[in-house]
CSV table of C-alpha atoms in Angstrom, one decimal:
chain,number,residue,atom,x,y,z
A,1,MET,CA,46.5,-21.1,-38.5
A,2,LEU,CA,47.9,-18.8,-35.8
A,3,ARG,CA,49.1,-21.9,-33.9
A,4,ASN,CA,51.0,-23.0,-37.0
A,5,ILE,CA,52.5,-19.5,-37.5
A,6,LEU,CA,53.8,-19.6,-33.9
A,7,ALA,CA,55.1,-23.1,-34.3
A,8,ASN,CA,56.9,-22.1,-37.5
A,9,PHE,CA,58.3,-19.0,-35.7
A,10,LEU,CA,59.7,-21.3,-33.0
A,11,GLY,CA,61.2,-23.6,-35.5
A,12,ARG,CA,62.9,-20.7,-37.5
A,13,PHE,CA,63.9,-19.0,-34.2
A,14,TRP,CA,65.7,-22.1,-33.2
A,15,GLY,CA,67.5,-22.1,-36.6
A,16,PHE,CA,68.5,-18.5,-36.0
A,17,LEU,CA,69.4,-19.2,-32.3
A,18,SER,CA,71.5,-22.2,-33.2
A,19,ALA,CA,73.4,-20.2,-35.7
A,20,PHE,CA,73.9,-17.5,-33.2
A,21,LEU,CA,75.1,-19.9,-30.5
A,22,PHE,CA,77.1,-22.4,-32.5
A,23,THR,CA,78.8,-20.5,-35.4
A,24,PRO,CA,81.2,-18.6,-33.1
A,25,LEU,CA,82.1,-22.0,-31.5
A,26,TYR,CA,82.7,-23.6,-34.9
A,27,ILE,CA,85.1,-20.7,-35.7
A,28,LYS,CA,86.8,-20.9,-32.3
A,29,PHE,CA,87.4,-24.7,-32.4
A,30,LEU,CA,87.9,-25.3,-36.1
A,31,GLY,CA,89.2,-21.9,-37.4
A,32,VAL,CA,88.0,-19.4,-40.0
A,33,GLU,CA,89.2,-21.5,-43.0
A,34,SER,CA,87.4,-24.6,-41.7
A,35,TYR,CA,84.3,-22.5,-41.2
A,36,SER,CA,84.7,-21.3,-44.7
A,37,ILE,CA,84.7,-24.9,-46.0
A,38,ILE,CA,81.5,-25.4,-44.0
A,39,SER,CA,80.1,-22.4,-45.7
A,40,PHE,CA,81.0,-23.8,-49.1
A,41,SER,CA,79.2,-27.1,-48.2
A,42,LEU,CA,76.1,-24.9,-47.7
A,43,VAL,CA,76.6,-23.6,-51.2
A,44,LEU,CA,76.7,-27.1,-52.5
A,45,SER,CA,73.5,-27.9,-50.5
A,46,GLY,CA,71.8,-24.9,-52.0
A,47,PHE,CA,72.5,-26.2,-55.6
A,48,MET,CA,71.5,-29.8,-54.8
A,49,PHE,CA,68.2,-28.9,-53.1
A,50,VAL,CA,67.0,-27.7,-56.5
A,51,LEU,CA,66.8,-31.4,-57.5
A,52,GLY,CA,64.0,-32.1,-55.0
A,53,ALA,CA,62.4,-28.7,-54.6
A,54,GLY,CA,59.7,-29.3,-57.2
A,55,LEU,CA,58.4,-32.5,-55.6
A,56,SER,CA,58.6,-31.2,-52.1
A,57,THR,CA,56.5,-28.1,-52.8
A,58,THR,CA,54.1,-30.2,-55.0
A,59,LEU,CA,53.6,-32.6,-52.1
A,60,THR,CA,52.8,-29.7,-49.8
A,61,ARG,CA,50.2,-28.4,-52.2
A,62,GLU,CA,48.7,-31.9,-52.9
A,63,PHE,CA,48.4,-32.6,-49.2
A,64,ALA,CA,46.8,-29.2,-48.6
A,65,LEU,CA,44.0,-29.5,-51.3
A,66,LYS,CA,40.7,-30.4,-49.8
A,67,THR,CA,39.7,-32.2,-53.0
A,68,ASN,CA,42.4,-34.9,-52.5
A,69,SER,CA,41.4,-38.0,-50.4
A,70,ASN,CA,43.8,-39.8,-48.0
A,71,ASN,CA,44.3,-42.5,-50.7
A,72,ASP,CA,45.3,-39.8,-53.2
A,73,LYS,CA,47.9,-38.5,-50.7
A,74,VAL,CA,49.2,-42.1,-50.1
A,75,ASN,CA,49.6,-42.6,-53.9
A,76,THR,CA,51.4,-39.3,-54.2
A,77,ILE,CA,54.0,-40.0,-51.6
A,78,LYS,CA,54.6,-43.5,-52.9
A,79,THR,CA,55.2,-42.2,-56.4
A,80,PHE,CA,57.3,-39.1,-55.4
A,81,GLU,CA,59.4,-41.1,-52.9
A,82,LEU,CA,60.8,-43.3,-55.6
A,83,PHE,CA,61.9,-40.2,-57.5
A,84,TYR,CA,63.7,-39.0,-54.4
A,85,TYR,CA,65.6,-42.3,-54.1
A,86,PHE,CA,66.8,-41.8,-57.6
A,87,ILE,CA,67.8,-38.2,-57.0
A,88,SER,CA,69.7,-39.2,-53.9
A,89,LEU,CA,71.7,-41.7,-55.9
A,90,VAL,CA,72.5,-39.0,-58.5
A,91,ILE,CA,73.8,-36.7,-55.9
A,92,LEU,CA,76.1,-39.3,-54.4
A,93,LEU,CA,77.5,-40.0,-57.9
A,94,LEU,CA,78.0,-36.3,-58.6
A,95,PHE,CA,79.8,-35.7,-55.3
A,96,PHE,CA,82.1,-38.8,-55.6
A,97,THR,CA,82.9,-37.9,-59.2
A,98,PHE,CA,83.8,-34.2,-58.8
A,99,SER,CA,85.1,-34.0,-55.2
A,100,GLY,CA,88.7,-34.1,-56.4
A,101,PHE,CA,88.2,-31.5,-59.0
A,102,ILE,CA,86.5,-29.1,-56.6
A,103,SER,CA,89.1,-29.5,-53.9
A,104,HIS,CA,92.1,-29.3,-56.2
A,105,ASN,CA,91.0,-26.9,-59.0
A,106,TRP,CA,88.2,-24.7,-57.6
A,107,LEU,CA,88.8,-23.7,-54.0
A,108,ASN,CA,91.7,-21.4,-53.0
A,109,LEU,CA,92.8,-23.3,-49.9
A,110,ASP,CA,95.5,-22.2,-47.5
A,111,LYS,CA,96.0,-24.6,-44.5
A,112,VAL,CA,93.6,-27.4,-45.2
A,113,SER,CA,94.8,-30.2,-47.6
A,114,PRO,CA,92.9,-30.6,-50.9
A,115,ASP,CA,92.8,-34.4,-50.4
A,116,ASP,CA,91.1,-33.9,-47.0
A,117,VAL,CA,88.6,-31.5,-48.6
A,118,SER,CA,87.9,-34.1,-51.3
A,119,PHE,CA,87.0,-36.6,-48.6
A,120,PHE,CA,84.8,-34.1,-46.8
A,121,ILE,CA,82.8,-33.4,-50.0
A,122,LYS,CA,82.1,-37.1,-50.4
A,123,ILE,CA,80.7,-37.2,-46.8
A,124,ILE,CA,78.7,-34.1,-47.5
A,125,GLY,CA,77.1,-35.9,-50.4
A,126,PHE,CA,75.6,-38.5,-48.1
A,127,GLY,CA,74.2,-35.8,-45.8
A,128,ILE,CA,72.7,-33.8,-48.6
A,129,SER,CA,71.1,-36.7,-50.3
A,130,PHE,CA,69.2,-37.6,-47.0
A,131,GLN,CA,68.5,-34.0,-46.2
A,132,LEU,CA,66.6,-33.8,-49.5
A,133,LEU,CA,64.4,-36.7,-48.2
A,134,CYS,CA,63.9,-34.8,-45.0
A,135,GLU,CA,62.7,-31.7,-46.8
A,136,PHE,CA,60.3,-33.9,-48.8
A,137,TYR,CA,58.7,-35.4,-45.7
A,138,ILE,CA,58.6,-32.0,-44.0
A,139,GLY,CA,56.7,-30.8,-47.0
A,140,GLY,CA,54.1,-33.5,-46.3
A,141,PHE,CA,53.6,-32.3,-42.7
A,142,MET,CA,53.3,-28.7,-43.9
A,143,GLY,CA,50.6,-29.7,-46.4
A,144,LEU,CA,48.7,-31.5,-43.6
A,145,GLU,CA,49.0,-28.3,-41.5
A,146,LYS,CA,51.0,-30.2,-38.9
A,147,GLN,CA,53.5,-27.4,-38.5
A,148,ILE,CA,53.8,-28.0,-34.8
A,149,LYS,CA,55.0,-31.5,-35.3
A,150,ALA,CA,57.2,-30.6,-38.2
A,151,ASN,CA,58.9,-27.8,-36.2
A,152,THR,CA,59.3,-30.0,-33.2
A,153,TYR,CA,61.2,-32.6,-35.3
A,154,GLN,CA,63.3,-29.9,-36.9
A,155,ILE,CA,64.3,-28.4,-33.6
A,156,ILE,CA,65.3,-31.8,-32.2
A,157,TRP,CA,67.3,-32.5,-35.3
A,158,GLY,CA,69.0,-29.1,-35.1
A,159,ILE,CA,69.9,-29.7,-31.5
A,160,PHE,CA,71.6,-33.0,-32.3
A,161,ARG,CA,73.1,-32.0,-35.7
A,162,ASN,CA,74.3,-28.5,-35.0
A,163,GLY,CA,74.4,-28.3,-31.2
A,164,ILE,CA,75.6,-31.6,-29.7
A,165,VAL,CA,78.4,-31.8,-32.4
A,166,ILE,CA,80.1,-29.1,-30.3
A,167,ILE,CA,81.0,-31.7,-27.7
A,168,PRO,CA,83.1,-34.1,-30.0
A,169,ILE,CA,84.8,-31.3,-31.9
A,170,TYR,CA,85.7,-29.6,-28.6
A,171,PHE,CA,87.8,-32.6,-27.7
A,172,PHE,CA,88.8,-33.6,-31.3
A,173,PRO,CA,88.7,-30.4,-33.5
A,174,SER,CA,88.3,-32.1,-36.9
A,175,LEU,CA,86.2,-31.2,-39.9
A,176,LYS,CA,86.1,-34.9,-40.8
A,177,LEU,CA,84.4,-35.6,-37.5
A,178,TYR,CA,82.1,-32.6,-38.0
A,179,PHE,CA,80.8,-33.8,-41.4
A,180,ILE,CA,80.5,-37.4,-40.4
A,181,TRP,CA,78.4,-36.5,-37.4
A,182,GLN,CA,76.1,-34.3,-39.4
A,183,SER,CA,75.5,-36.9,-42.1
A,184,ILE,CA,74.7,-39.7,-39.5
A,185,ILE,CA,72.3,-37.5,-37.6
A,186,THR,CA,70.6,-36.5,-40.9
A,187,ILE,CA,70.1,-40.2,-42.0
A,188,ILE,CA,68.5,-41.0,-38.7
A,189,TYR,CA,66.3,-37.9,-38.9
A,190,ALA,CA,65.1,-38.9,-42.4
A,191,LEU,CA,64.0,-42.3,-41.2
A,192,VAL,CA,62.1,-40.8,-38.2
A,193,LEU,CA,60.3,-38.3,-40.4
A,194,ARG,CA,59.2,-40.9,-42.8
A,195,TYR,CA,57.8,-43.2,-40.1
A,196,ASN,CA,55.8,-40.4,-38.5
A,197,LEU,CA,54.5,-38.9,-41.7
A,198,LEU,CA,53.2,-42.4,-42.8
A,199,ASN,CA,51.5,-42.7,-39.4
A,200,GLU,CA,49.7,-39.4,-40.1
A,201,LEU,CA,48.3,-41.1,-43.2
A,202,ASN,CA,47.6,-44.4,-41.4
A,203,VAL,CA,49.7,-46.4,-43.8
A,204,GLN,CA,53.1,-48.2,-43.9
A,205,ILE,CA,55.1,-48.3,-47.1
A,206,PRO,CA,58.3,-50.5,-47.2
A,207,ILE,CA,61.5,-48.6,-48.1
A,208,PHE,CA,62.6,-51.4,-50.4
A,209,ARG,CA,59.7,-52.2,-52.7
A,210,LYS,CA,58.9,-52.8,-56.3
A,211,PRO,CA,59.0,-49.5,-58.3
A,212,VAL,CA,55.3,-48.8,-59.1
A,213,PHE,CA,54.3,-45.3,-60.3
A,214,ASP,CA,50.7,-44.0,-60.2
A,215,LYS,CA,50.3,-42.5,-63.6
A,216,SER,CA,47.4,-40.3,-62.5
A,217,VAL,CA,49.6,-38.7,-59.9
A,218,LEU,CA,52.2,-37.9,-62.5
A,219,ASN,CA,49.6,-36.6,-65.0
A,220,ASN,CA,48.1,-34.3,-62.3
A,221,THR,CA,51.3,-32.9,-60.9
A,222,TRP,CA,54.2,-33.1,-63.4
A,223,LYS,CA,53.6,-29.6,-64.9
A,224,PHE,CA,53.4,-27.9,-61.5
A,225,ALA,CA,56.5,-29.9,-60.2
A,226,ALA,CA,58.4,-29.1,-63.4
A,227,GLY,CA,57.6,-25.5,-63.0
A,228,ILE,CA,58.7,-25.4,-59.4
A,229,PHE,CA,61.9,-27.2,-60.3
A,230,LEU,CA,62.7,-24.6,-62.9
A,231,VAL,CA,61.9,-21.8,-60.4
A,232,SER,CA,64.2,-23.4,-57.8
A,233,LEU,CA,66.9,-23.9,-60.4
A,234,VAL,CA,66.9,-20.3,-61.4
A,235,ALA,CA,66.6,-19.2,-57.8
A,236,SER,CA,69.6,-21.4,-56.9
A,237,PHE,CA,71.8,-19.7,-59.5
A,238,ASN,CA,70.6,-16.3,-58.4
A,239,THR,CA,71.2,-16.9,-54.7
A,240,GLN,CA,74.2,-19.2,-54.7
A,241,MET,CA,76.3,-17.9,-57.7
A,242,ASP,CA,77.6,-15.0,-55.6
A,243,LYS,CA,79.2,-17.4,-53.1
A,244,LEU,CA,80.3,-19.7,-55.9
A,245,ALA,CA,82.1,-16.8,-57.6
A,246,ILE,CA,83.7,-15.7,-54.3
A,247,SER,CA,84.9,-19.3,-53.6
A,248,LYS,CA,86.6,-19.5,-57.0
A,249,LEU,CA,88.0,-16.0,-57.4
A,250,LEU,CA,88.9,-15.0,-53.8
A,251,PRO,CA,90.7,-16.7,-50.9
A,252,ILE,CA,88.5,-19.1,-49.1
A,253,ASN,CA,88.5,-17.0,-45.9
A,254,ILE,CA,86.6,-14.2,-47.7
A,255,LEU,CA,83.7,-16.7,-48.2
A,256,GLY,CA,83.6,-17.2,-44.4
A,257,TYR,CA,83.3,-13.5,-43.8
A,258,TYR,CA,80.7,-13.1,-46.5
A,259,THR,CA,78.7,-16.0,-45.1
A,260,LEU,CA,78.7,-14.5,-41.7
A,261,ALA,CA,77.2,-11.3,-43.1
A,262,ILE,CA,74.6,-13.3,-45.1
A,263,SER,CA,73.7,-15.4,-42.0
A,264,LEU,CA,72.9,-12.2,-40.1
A,265,ALA,CA,71.0,-10.6,-43.0
A,266,GLN,CA,69.0,-13.8,-43.7
A,267,SER,CA,67.4,-13.6,-40.2
A,268,ILE,CA,65.1,-11.1,-42.0
A,269,ILE,CA,63.9,-13.9,-44.3
A,270,LEU,CA,63.5,-16.3,-41.3
A,271,LEU,CA,60.8,-14.0,-40.0
A,272,VAL,CA,58.7,-14.3,-43.2
A,273,ASN,CA,59.1,-18.0,-44.0
A,274,PRO,CA,57.1,-19.2,-40.8
A,275,ILE,CA,54.2,-17.0,-41.8
A,276,SER,CA,54.2,-18.0,-45.5
A,277,SER,CA,54.6,-21.7,-44.6
A,278,ALA,CA,51.4,-21.5,-42.5
A,279,VAL,CA,49.5,-19.2,-44.9
A,280,MET,CA,50.2,-21.1,-48.1
A,281,PRO,CA,48.1,-24.3,-47.2
A,282,ARG,CA,45.3,-22.0,-46.0
A,283,ILE,CA,45.3,-19.9,-49.2
A,284,SER,CA,45.4,-23.1,-51.3
A,285,SER,CA,42.4,-24.4,-49.3
A,286,LEU,CA,40.5,-21.2,-49.7
A,287,PHE,CA,41.1,-20.9,-53.4
A,288,SER,CA,40.0,-24.5,-53.9
A,289,GLN,CA,36.7,-23.5,-52.2
A,290,ASP,CA,36.4,-20.3,-54.3
A,291,LYS,CA,36.6,-18.1,-51.2
A,292,TYR,CA,38.2,-15.1,-52.9
A,293,VAL,CA,37.2,-12.4,-50.4
A,294,GLU,CA,38.7,-14.5,-47.5
A,295,VAL,CA,41.9,-14.9,-49.5
A,296,LYS,CA,42.2,-11.1,-50.2
A,297,ASP,CA,41.5,-10.2,-46.5
A,298,LEU,CA,44.0,-12.8,-45.3
A,299,TYR,CA,46.7,-11.7,-47.8
A,300,GLU,CA,46.4,-8.0,-47.0
A,301,LYS,CA,46.7,-8.5,-43.3
A,302,MET,CA,49.6,-10.9,-43.6
A,303,THR,CA,51.4,-8.6,-46.0
A,304,LEU,CA,51.1,-5.7,-43.5
A,305,PHE,CA,52.3,-7.8,-40.6
A,306,ILE,CA,55.2,-9.1,-42.6
A,307,SER,CA,56.2,-5.6,-43.6
A,308,ILE,CA,56.2,-4.5,-40.0
A,309,LEU,CA,58.4,-7.4,-38.9
A,310,VAL,CA,60.8,-7.1,-41.9
A,311,PHE,CA,61.4,-3.4,-41.6
A,312,SER,CA,61.8,-3.6,-37.8
A,313,PHE,CA,64.4,-6.3,-37.9
A,314,GLY,CA,65.9,-5.3,-41.2
A,315,LEU,CA,66.6,-1.6,-40.5
A,316,ASN,CA,68.1,-2.5,-37.1
A,317,ILE,CA,70.4,-4.9,-38.8
A,318,LEU,CA,71.3,-2.4,-41.4
A,319,PHE,CA,72.2,0.3,-38.9
A,320,ASN,CA,73.9,-2.0,-36.4
A,321,GLY,CA,75.6,-4.7,-38.6
A,322,LYS,CA,79.1,-4.3,-37.1
A,323,ASN,CA,77.9,-4.2,-33.5
A,324,LEU,CA,75.6,-7.2,-34.1
A,325,ILE,CA,78.5,-9.4,-35.4
A,326,TRP,CA,80.7,-8.3,-32.5
A,327,ILE,CA,77.9,-9.1,-30.1
A,328,TRP,CA,77.4,-12.5,-31.9
A,329,THR,CA,81.1,-13.6,-32.2
A,330,ASN,CA,82.9,-11.5,-29.6
A,331,ASN,CA,85.5,-11.1,-32.3
A,332,LEU,CA,86.1,-7.5,-33.4
A,333,GLY,CA,88.3,-8.7,-36.4
A,334,LEU,CA,85.4,-10.8,-37.7
A,335,ALA,CA,83.0,-7.9,-37.2
A,336,ASN,CA,85.3,-5.6,-39.2
A,337,ASN,CA,85.8,-8.0,-42.0
A,338,SER,CA,82.1,-9.1,-42.3
A,339,SER,CA,80.2,-5.9,-41.5
A,340,ILE,CA,81.1,-4.1,-44.8
A,341,TYR,CA,78.7,-6.4,-46.7
A,342,ILE,CA,75.7,-6.1,-44.3
A,343,PRO,CA,74.1,-2.8,-45.4
A,344,ILE,CA,73.9,-4.0,-49.0
A,345,LEU,CA,72.8,-7.5,-48.1
A,346,SER,CA,70.2,-6.2,-45.6
A,347,VAL,CA,68.5,-4.0,-48.3
A,348,GLY,CA,68.5,-6.9,-50.6
A,349,MET,CA,67.0,-9.3,-48.0
A,350,ILE,CA,64.3,-6.7,-47.0
A,351,VAL,CA,63.2,-6.3,-50.6
A,352,TYR,CA,63.5,-10.0,-51.4
A,353,SER,CA,61.2,-10.9,-48.4
A,354,PHE,CA,58.3,-9.1,-50.1
A,355,GLN,CA,58.4,-11.7,-52.9
A,356,ILE,CA,57.7,-14.6,-50.5
A,357,LEU,CA,54.0,-14.1,-49.8
A,358,PRO,CA,53.1,-13.3,-53.5
A,359,PHE,CA,55.0,-16.4,-54.4
A,360,ASN,CA,52.8,-18.5,-52.1
A,361,LEU,CA,49.8,-16.9,-53.7
A,362,ALA,CA,51.0,-18.0,-57.1
A,363,ILE,CA,51.9,-21.5,-55.9
A,364,ALA,CA,48.5,-21.9,-54.3
A,365,ASN,CA,47.1,-21.5,-57.9
A,366,ALA,CA,49.8,-23.8,-59.4
A,367,TYR,CA,51.2,-20.8,-61.3
A,368,THR,CA,55.0,-20.8,-61.9
A,369,LYS,CA,55.3,-19.3,-65.4
A,370,LEU,CA,56.0,-15.7,-64.2
A,371,ASN,CA,58.7,-16.9,-61.8
A,372,ASN,CA,60.4,-18.8,-64.6
A,373,ILE,CA,60.3,-15.9,-67.1
A,374,LEU,CA,61.7,-13.3,-64.6
A,375,GLY,CA,64.2,-15.8,-63.2
A,376,ILE,CA,65.6,-16.7,-66.6
A,377,LEU,CA,65.7,-13.1,-67.7
A,378,SER,CA,67.6,-12.2,-64.4
A,379,LEU,CA,70.2,-14.8,-65.2
A,380,ILE,CA,71.3,-12.7,-68.2
A,381,VAL,CA,72.5,-10.2,-65.6
A,382,THR,CA,73.6,-12.4,-62.7
A,383,LEU,CA,75.6,-15.1,-64.5
A,384,PRO,CA,78.1,-12.7,-65.9
A,385,GLY,CA,77.4,-10.0,-63.3
A,386,TYR,CA,78.6,-12.0,-60.3
A,387,TRP,CA,81.9,-13.0,-61.9
A,388,ILE,CA,82.7,-9.6,-63.4
A,389,MET,CA,81.7,-7.6,-60.3
A,390,THR,CA,83.5,-10.0,-57.9
A,391,ASN,CA,86.6,-10.0,-60.1
A,392,ILE,CA,86.7,-6.1,-60.1
A,393,TYR,CA,85.3,-5.2,-56.6
A,394,GLY,CA,85.7,-8.4,-54.6
A,395,ALA,CA,82.9,-9.8,-52.5
A,396,ILE,CA,81.2,-6.4,-52.2
A,397,GLY,CA,80.6,-6.5,-56.0
A,398,ALA,CA,78.8,-9.8,-55.6
A,399,ALA,CA,76.6,-8.3,-52.9
A,400,ILE,CA,75.8,-5.2,-55.0
A,401,THR,CA,74.8,-7.4,-58.0
A,402,TRP,CA,72.5,-9.6,-55.9
A,403,CYS,CA,70.8,-6.6,-54.2
A,404,ILE,CA,70.1,-4.8,-57.5
A,405,VAL,CA,68.7,-7.8,-59.3
A,406,GLN,CA,66.4,-8.8,-56.3
A,407,SER,CA,65.1,-5.3,-56.0
A,408,LEU,CA,64.1,-5.1,-59.7
A,409,ILE,CA,62.6,-8.6,-59.7
A,410,THR,CA,60.5,-7.9,-56.6
A,411,ILE,CA,58.9,-4.7,-57.9
A,412,ILE,CA,57.9,-6.4,-61.2
A,413,TYR,CA,56.9,-9.8,-59.6
A,414,VAL,CA,54.6,-8.4,-56.9
A,415,TYR,CA,52.8,-6.1,-59.3
A,416,LEU,CA,52.1,-8.8,-61.9
A,417,VAL,CA,51.0,-11.5,-59.3
A,418,HIS,CA,48.6,-9.0,-57.7
A,419,LYS,CA,47.2,-8.1,-61.1
A,420,LYS,CA,46.6,-11.8,-62.0
A,421,PHE,CA,45.2,-13.2,-58.7
A,422,LEU,CA,44.0,-10.2,-56.7
A,423,PRO,CA,42.8,-7.8,-59.5
A,424,ASP,CA,40.6,-5.9,-57.0
A,425,ILE,CA,43.6,-4.6,-55.2
A,426,ILE,CA,44.5,-1.0,-56.0
A,427,GLN,CA,48.3,-1.3,-56.4
A,428,LEU,CA,49.3,2.2,-55.4
A,429,LYS,CA,47.1,2.2,-52.4
A,430,PHE,CA,48.2,-1.3,-51.4
A,431,SER,CA,51.9,-0.3,-51.6
A,432,ILE,CA,51.4,2.9,-49.6
A,433,ASN,CA,49.5,1.1,-46.8
A,434,ASN,CA,51.6,-2.0,-46.7
A,435,TYR,CA,55.1,-0.9,-47.6
A,436,ILE,CA,55.6,2.9,-47.5
A,437,LYS,CA,53.8,3.7,-44.2
A,438,PRO,CA,55.5,0.9,-42.2
A,439,LEU,CA,58.9,1.9,-43.7
A,440,ILE,CA,58.5,5.6,-42.7
A,441,ILE,CA,57.3,4.9,-39.1
A,442,ILE,CA,59.9,2.2,-38.4
A,443,LEU,CA,62.8,4.2,-40.1
A,444,ILE,CA,62.1,7.1,-37.8
A,445,ILE,CA,62.1,5.0,-34.7
A,446,THR,CA,65.2,2.9,-35.6
A,447,TYR,CA,67.2,6.0,-36.6
A,448,ILE,CA,66.5,7.7,-33.3
A,449,PHE,CA,67.5,4.6,-31.3
A,450,ASN,CA,70.6,4.2,-33.5
A,451,GLN,CA,71.9,7.7,-32.4
A,452,PHE,CA,72.3,6.3,-28.8
A,453,THR,CA,73.7,2.8,-29.5
A,454,ASN,CA,77.3,3.8,-28.8
A,455,PHE,CA,76.3,4.9,-25.3
A,456,TRP,CA,76.2,1.2,-24.4
A,457,PRO,CA,79.8,0.0,-24.3
A,458,SER,CA,79.2,-3.7,-23.4
A,459,ARG,CA,77.9,-6.4,-25.8
A,460,PHE,CA,74.9,-7.1,-23.5
A,461,GLY,CA,74.1,-3.4,-23.3
A,462,GLN,CA,74.1,-2.9,-27.1
A,463,PHE,CA,72.1,-6.1,-27.6
A,464,PHE,CA,69.5,-4.9,-25.2
A,465,TRP,CA,69.3,-1.5,-26.9
A,466,ILE,CA,69.0,-2.9,-30.4
A,467,GLY,CA,66.5,-5.4,-29.2
A,468,LEU,CA,64.5,-2.6,-27.5
A,469,SER,CA,64.6,-0.6,-30.8
A,470,THR,CA,63.2,-3.6,-32.7
A,471,ILE,CA,60.4,-4.3,-30.2
A,472,VAL,CA,59.3,-0.6,-30.0
A,473,SER,CA,59.3,-0.4,-33.8
A,474,ILE,CA,57.0,-3.4,-34.0
A,475,LEU,CA,54.6,-2.3,-31.3
A,476,VAL,CA,54.3,1.3,-32.5
A,477,ALA,CA,53.8,0.2,-36.1
A,478,ILE,CA,51.1,-2.3,-35.1
A,479,VAL,CA,49.2,0.4,-33.1
A,480,PHE,CA,49.3,2.9,-35.9
A,481,LEU,CA,48.7,0.6,-38.8
A,482,PHE,CA,46.3,-2.1,-37.6
A,483,ARG,CA,42.7,-1.5,-36.7
A,484,THR,CA,42.1,-1.9,-33.0
A,485,LYS,CA,39.7,-4.8,-33.5
A,486,ASP,CA,42.3,-6.7,-35.5
A,487,TYR,CA,45.1,-6.8,-33.0
A,488,GLU,CA,42.6,-7.3,-30.1
A,489,LYS,CA,41.3,-10.4,-31.9
A,490,TYR,CA,44.9,-11.7,-32.3
A,491,ILE,CA,45.8,-11.0,-28.7
A,492,LYS,CA,42.7,-13.1,-27.6
A,493,ARG,CA,43.8,-15.9,-29.9
A,494,LEU,CA,47.4,-15.8,-28.5
A,495,LYS,CA,46.0,-16.0,-25.0
A,496,LYS,CA,43.9,-19.0,-25.9
A,497,ILE,CA,46.8,-20.7,-27.5
A,498,PHE,CA,49.2,-20.2,-24.6
A,499,LYS,CA,46.5,-21.5,-22.2
């Protein structure tokens, strides 16, 4: 499992690094308004991914269960794949139908023509429909615990999709070229993933074939898949509605500044996802074998480790948001316009990250009811809240709404998931050991380092100092909070892996 965690970290690190490297270049070659349109395309992607989220997560779980044979897995992918083809067709129809309305009646454009944006949205539809297939096939690799392969494919795709595109837009700075490039690369990536996943199962399934559904697959998975779909739908509204409100009520450039701040704050989540992606198949496997003690021990250690990482990175981002965007973009104007959102978004991301591992604990047991109840209740606040707060306070109002809602949901959700699946955990003791103690230790260290940040006038000097603060926070917290035998064991495993 440690190999898979490291592989997932490398994959997520590449995602963060590519954003760090390429976002300033997109802004430089295409302009802030064009980058804001790219940001809006990510909002559309976030909503559309809901359509396939249930099947992708279900595939991961079905592939992870030890009780399923290879033939069961083949039948599952055959059946689910046909649903994805239908979903992709629906997405294309939606984007072609509403592209004109979105560009002319929704977005507050300045320099870019609405007709051009309508064409871009149609191209984006192709990319998103195939990207859904990519997420589906990656879910299969994750369920088979082939995270190293999955992340290798994702890194290569990211290099071609987000990196090499810099070359053509450098010579021909055009959003049309940017979106066409991304869609073509994604289509090729989907075909490569499909071919290699089927090889893992030692089977070949024609793309064009007679639609045949395995009823037993549907009977065994539809409730779980429907539950995940509803979870994803609610989560999509809760996480994308702020940006949707900003895109409608405010100038499109504000969405670009807000997205920059979110991109920085989301690096906190990127630390947790690699761990949860590796842990979830293992937890599913252990639960299927009734190994409760092993689940509890693994969960407690991973929670503490996640807390240390989240607080170390999150608090340094919170204290140094403006400096980090300046380091990132070398543009003080962007830093000034984006940094005002970072403290609020950082707090929200820190708290939200503590939902992820409990969510995997619930998913390992095919339990989605609680997510749906809390999510639907939260919509009562977020749906009107984003629009009212954005209309009154601007983008900062959207950030405040998101932060408050996520904080309340996390406290309730973590408590109830522990009570249902880990009843032996003493909640107060668990919270003190895994949340409060790491927070206090790391807050002291990052605060002390922050007092000397301005002594480093150069971008490199400040980056070094903030990075040093993060590393020291992690190491000190590990020494104080982990037992010696625990981190010595993991050091030995790391050495073995790197050999």
